[in-house]
XYZ file of C-alpha atoms in Angstrom:
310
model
C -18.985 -2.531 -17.733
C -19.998 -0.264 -20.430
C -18.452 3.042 -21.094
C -20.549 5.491 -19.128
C -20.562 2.822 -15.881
C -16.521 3.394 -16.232
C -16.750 7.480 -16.734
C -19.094 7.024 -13.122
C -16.374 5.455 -11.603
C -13.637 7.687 -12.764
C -15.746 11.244 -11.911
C -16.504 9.604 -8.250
C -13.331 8.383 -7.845
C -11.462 11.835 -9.191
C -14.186 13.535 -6.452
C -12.896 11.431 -3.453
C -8.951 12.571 -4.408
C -9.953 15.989 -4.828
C -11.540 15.794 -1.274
C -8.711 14.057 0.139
C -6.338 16.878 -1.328
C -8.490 19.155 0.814
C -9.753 21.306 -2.528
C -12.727 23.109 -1.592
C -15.740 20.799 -3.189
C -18.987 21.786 -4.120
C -21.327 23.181 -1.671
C -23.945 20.605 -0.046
C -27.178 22.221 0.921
C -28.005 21.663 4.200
C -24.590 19.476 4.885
C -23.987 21.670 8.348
C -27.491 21.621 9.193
C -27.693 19.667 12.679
C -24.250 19.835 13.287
C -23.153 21.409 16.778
C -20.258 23.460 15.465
C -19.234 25.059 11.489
C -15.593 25.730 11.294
C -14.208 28.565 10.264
C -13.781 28.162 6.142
C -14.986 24.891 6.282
C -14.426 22.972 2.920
C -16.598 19.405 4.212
C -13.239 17.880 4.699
C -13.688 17.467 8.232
C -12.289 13.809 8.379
C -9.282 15.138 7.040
C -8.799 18.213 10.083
C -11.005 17.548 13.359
C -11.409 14.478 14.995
C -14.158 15.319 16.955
C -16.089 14.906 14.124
C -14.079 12.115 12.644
C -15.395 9.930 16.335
C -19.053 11.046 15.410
C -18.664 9.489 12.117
C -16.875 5.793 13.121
C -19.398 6.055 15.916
C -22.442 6.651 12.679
C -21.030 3.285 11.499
C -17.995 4.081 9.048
C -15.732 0.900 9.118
C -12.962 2.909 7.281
C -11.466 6.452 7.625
C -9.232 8.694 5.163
C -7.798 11.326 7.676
C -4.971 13.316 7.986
C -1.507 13.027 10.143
C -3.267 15.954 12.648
C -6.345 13.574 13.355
C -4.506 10.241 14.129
C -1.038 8.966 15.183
C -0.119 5.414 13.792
C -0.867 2.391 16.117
C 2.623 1.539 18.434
C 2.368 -1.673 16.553
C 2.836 -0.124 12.863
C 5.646 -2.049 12.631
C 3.510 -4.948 11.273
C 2.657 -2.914 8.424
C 6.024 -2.682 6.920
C 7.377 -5.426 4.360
C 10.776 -4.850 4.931
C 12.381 -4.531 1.374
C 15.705 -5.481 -0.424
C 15.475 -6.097 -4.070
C 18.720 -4.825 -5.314
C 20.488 -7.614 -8.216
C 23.266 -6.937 -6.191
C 21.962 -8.122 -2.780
C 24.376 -10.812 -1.292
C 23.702 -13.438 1.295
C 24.757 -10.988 4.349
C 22.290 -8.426 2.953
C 19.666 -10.776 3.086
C 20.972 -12.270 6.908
C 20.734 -8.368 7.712
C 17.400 -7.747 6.581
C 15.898 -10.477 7.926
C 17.604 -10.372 11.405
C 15.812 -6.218 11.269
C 12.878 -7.661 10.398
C 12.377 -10.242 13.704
C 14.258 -7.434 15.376
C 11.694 -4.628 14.980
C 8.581 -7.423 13.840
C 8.170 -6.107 10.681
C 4.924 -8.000 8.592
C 7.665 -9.765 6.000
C 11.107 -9.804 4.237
C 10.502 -8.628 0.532
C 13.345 -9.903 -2.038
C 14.041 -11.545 -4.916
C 12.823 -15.199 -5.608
C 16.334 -16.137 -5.616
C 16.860 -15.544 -2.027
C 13.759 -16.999 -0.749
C 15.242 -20.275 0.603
C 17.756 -18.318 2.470
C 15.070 -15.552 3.811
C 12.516 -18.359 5.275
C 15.150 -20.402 6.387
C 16.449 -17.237 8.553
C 12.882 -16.276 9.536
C 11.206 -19.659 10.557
C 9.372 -20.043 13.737
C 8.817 -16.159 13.736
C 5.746 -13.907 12.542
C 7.676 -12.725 9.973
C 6.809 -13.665 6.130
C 8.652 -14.328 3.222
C 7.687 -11.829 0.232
C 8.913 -12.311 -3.409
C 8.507 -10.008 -6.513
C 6.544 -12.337 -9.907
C 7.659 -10.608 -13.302
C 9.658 -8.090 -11.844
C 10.539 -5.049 -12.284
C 8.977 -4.525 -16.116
C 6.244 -6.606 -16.083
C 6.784 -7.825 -19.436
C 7.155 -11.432 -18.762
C 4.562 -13.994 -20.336
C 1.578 -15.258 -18.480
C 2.619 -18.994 -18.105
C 6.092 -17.650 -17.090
C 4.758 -15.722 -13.947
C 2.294 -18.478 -13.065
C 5.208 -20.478 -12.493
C 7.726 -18.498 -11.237
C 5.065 -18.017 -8.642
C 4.544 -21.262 -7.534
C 7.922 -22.344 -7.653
C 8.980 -19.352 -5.013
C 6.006 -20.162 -3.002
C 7.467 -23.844 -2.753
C 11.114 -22.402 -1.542
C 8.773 -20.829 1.272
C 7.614 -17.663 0.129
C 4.079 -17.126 1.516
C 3.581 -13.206 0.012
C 4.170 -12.876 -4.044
C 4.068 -9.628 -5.575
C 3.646 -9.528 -9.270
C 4.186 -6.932 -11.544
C 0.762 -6.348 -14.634
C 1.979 -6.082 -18.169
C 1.659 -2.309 -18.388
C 1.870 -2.819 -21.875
C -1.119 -4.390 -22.469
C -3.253 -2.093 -19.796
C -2.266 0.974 -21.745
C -2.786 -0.374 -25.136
C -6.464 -0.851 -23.571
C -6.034 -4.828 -23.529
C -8.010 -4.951 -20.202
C -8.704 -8.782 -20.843
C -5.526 -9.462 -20.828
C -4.253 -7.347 -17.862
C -7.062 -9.037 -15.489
C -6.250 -12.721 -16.856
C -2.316 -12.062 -15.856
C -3.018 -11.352 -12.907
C -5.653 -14.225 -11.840
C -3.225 -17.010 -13.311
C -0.800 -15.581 -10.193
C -3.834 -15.143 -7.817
C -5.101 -18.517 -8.439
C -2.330 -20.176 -7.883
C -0.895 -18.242 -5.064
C -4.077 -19.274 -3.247
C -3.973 -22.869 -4.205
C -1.133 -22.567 -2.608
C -1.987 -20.695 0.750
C -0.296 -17.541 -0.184
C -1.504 -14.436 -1.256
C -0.447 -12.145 -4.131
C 0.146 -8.092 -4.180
C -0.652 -6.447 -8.090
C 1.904 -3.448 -8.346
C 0.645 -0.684 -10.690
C 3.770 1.374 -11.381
C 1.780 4.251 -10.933
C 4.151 6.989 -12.448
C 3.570 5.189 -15.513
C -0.450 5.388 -15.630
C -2.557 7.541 -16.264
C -5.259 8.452 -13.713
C -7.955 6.537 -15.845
C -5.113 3.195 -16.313
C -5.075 3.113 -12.748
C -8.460 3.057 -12.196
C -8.487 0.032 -14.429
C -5.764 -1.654 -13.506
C -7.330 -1.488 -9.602
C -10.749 -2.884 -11.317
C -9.108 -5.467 -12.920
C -7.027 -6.396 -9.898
C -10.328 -6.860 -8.042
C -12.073 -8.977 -10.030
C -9.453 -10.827 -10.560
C -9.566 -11.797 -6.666
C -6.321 -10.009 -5.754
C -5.591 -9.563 -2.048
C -3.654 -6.254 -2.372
C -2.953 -3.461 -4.891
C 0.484 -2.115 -5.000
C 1.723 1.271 -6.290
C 5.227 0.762 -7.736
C 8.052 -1.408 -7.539
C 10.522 1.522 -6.591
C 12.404 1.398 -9.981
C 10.664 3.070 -12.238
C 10.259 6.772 -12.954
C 8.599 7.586 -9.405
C 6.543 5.809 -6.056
C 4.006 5.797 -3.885
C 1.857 8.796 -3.225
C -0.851 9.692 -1.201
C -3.338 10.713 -4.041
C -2.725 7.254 -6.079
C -3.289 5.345 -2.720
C -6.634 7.340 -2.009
C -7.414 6.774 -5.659
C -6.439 3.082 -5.649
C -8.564 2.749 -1.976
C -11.315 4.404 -3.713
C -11.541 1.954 -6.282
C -10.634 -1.433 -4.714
C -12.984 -0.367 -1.748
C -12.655 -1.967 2.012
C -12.328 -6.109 1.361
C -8.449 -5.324 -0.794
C -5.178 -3.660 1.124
C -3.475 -1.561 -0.509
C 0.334 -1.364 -0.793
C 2.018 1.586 -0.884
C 5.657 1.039 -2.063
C 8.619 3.373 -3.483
C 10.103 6.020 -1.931
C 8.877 5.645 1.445
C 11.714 6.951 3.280
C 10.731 8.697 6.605
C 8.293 8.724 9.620
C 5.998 11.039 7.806
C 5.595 9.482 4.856
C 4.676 6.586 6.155
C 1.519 8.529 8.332
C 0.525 10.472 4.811
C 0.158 7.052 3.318
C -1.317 5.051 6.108
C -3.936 8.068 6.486
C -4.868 7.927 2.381
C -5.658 4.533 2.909
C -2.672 1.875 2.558
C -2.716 -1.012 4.786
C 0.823 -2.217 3.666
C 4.119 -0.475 3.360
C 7.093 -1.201 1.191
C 10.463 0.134 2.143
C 13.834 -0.088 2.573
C 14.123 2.618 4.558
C 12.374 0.658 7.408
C 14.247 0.933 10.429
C 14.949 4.829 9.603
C 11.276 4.810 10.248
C 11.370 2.701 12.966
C 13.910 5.069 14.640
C 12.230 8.402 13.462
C 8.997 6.834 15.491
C 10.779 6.339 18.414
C 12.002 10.219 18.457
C 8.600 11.265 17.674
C 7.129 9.228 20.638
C 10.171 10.731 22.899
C 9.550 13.841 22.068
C 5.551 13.535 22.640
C 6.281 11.951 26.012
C 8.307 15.339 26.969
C 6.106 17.751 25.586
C 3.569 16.206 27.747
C 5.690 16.047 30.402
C 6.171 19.598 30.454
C 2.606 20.006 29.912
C 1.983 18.539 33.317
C 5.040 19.941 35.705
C 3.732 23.426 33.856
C 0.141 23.132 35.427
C 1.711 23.014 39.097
């Protein structure tokens, strides 16, 4: 990819976050033209606000949607989107029994910790839907190539069957993009020899907007099944813009992890709707709970509703 293929990517990429932000874009002639109703100060964004017009457009064909929290509630089942994190140094064996008894509780996708409790976690969740997610190079990123490729494969023999490495940040920001996307298939490769697949967290406070775009285009050619935001201990996490951005990038065939900070009900929708299909947190039955009030309190509200129209 030469230099101005890569400014492309990063001016429509930088386009798509500005529209998710709901900025006002740059008039389209002719965009309304056809259309049976033009909202009051409409900006185009009208995935993000109506769905009315967010049906017309799955129903045109679109496979994939970036809408807001007022367009569409999660799925009852978003449970299965959560990996279900501890990855404190201090995590004993009764924090791990915890976690993983939450996570067949409330069916949570996997168990995220430390290689060193992997034998423990899929010896606790065996026989269940649950997986068994490990961090590769964690949390700097720093460690060498051969060292992650068989860190990897050694947790994936304890019984992890998710790994989640860390790039060498280093290298992406000193522009060694060779490097970056050859550290990261040496984990793919072998996670997949091995029937596993393998996450690539960013840290995105650390990047730039441009680094991330790399990073997300090395990740995919590098046959990555996910991109990952952060590994929550770094400067900052997850946000909605660097998910759209990421989702921009990666396109529909990668997920896209969304990890750090996720701490409540709410965050989880903003990040679902700006594209991720995965969520890290620890938070994850505060979530789980917060859901359950929300769909309590929707149930009387349209209770009320009803016994009002009598």
């Amino acid at each position: 990819m030469d230099q101005s293929e890569f400014e492309q990517i990063v001016r429509i990429v930088t386009e798509e976050v500005v529209r998710y932000l709901g900025a006002p874009g740059r008039g389209v002639a002719g965009a309304a033209v056809g259309d049976d109703e033009i909202c009051p100060d409409c900006d185009l964004n009208c995935a993000e606000k109506c769905a009315r017009k967010t049906r017309a457009v799955v129903e045109a064909g679109a496979d994939r949607i970036s809408c807001g929290p007022s367009v569409v509630e999660l799925e009852a089942g978003f449970a299965g989107l959560i990996d279900h994190t501890l990855l404190k140094p201090e995590a004993a064996r009764d924090d791990i029994r915890k976690l993983c008894q939450e996570a067949m509780r409330f069916g949570f996708a996997s168990v995220c910790i430390n290689p060193w409790n992997v034998p423990l976690a899929a010896e606790l969740v065996r026989g269940t839907k649950v997986k068994v997610c490990t961090v590769i190079g964690f949390p700097l990123g720093a460690t060498l190539p051969h060292v992650k490729i068989h860190e990897a494969e050694e947790a994936i023999k304890l019984g992890a069957q998710e790994v989640d490495m860390v790039i060498n940040i280093g290298a992406l920001k000193s522009g060694q993009n060779d490097v970056v996307e050859s550290d990261i298939r040496g984990v793919v490769e072998v996670a997949h020899r091995c029937g596993a697949i393998c996450k690539v967290i960013f840290e995105t406070s650390l990047l730039t907007m441009e680094e991330k775009v790399r990073a997300s285009l090395a990740s995919k050619r590098a046959g990555a099944d996910f991109v990952k935001t952060s590994t929550g201990f770094s400067t900052g996490g997850a946000t909605a813009e660097d998910v759209a951005l990421m989702r921009a990038v990666v396109g529909t065939d990668i997920g896209v992890k969304a990890s750090g900070g996720v701490r409540t009900f709410d965050d989880m929708k903003k990040l679902v709707c700006a594209g991720a299909t995965r969520i890290g947190a620890s938070a994850s039955v505060k979530i789980m709970e917060q859901a359950a009030g929300s769909a309590s309190l929707q149930a009387v509200d349209s209770g009320s509703q009803v016994s009002n129209s009598y």
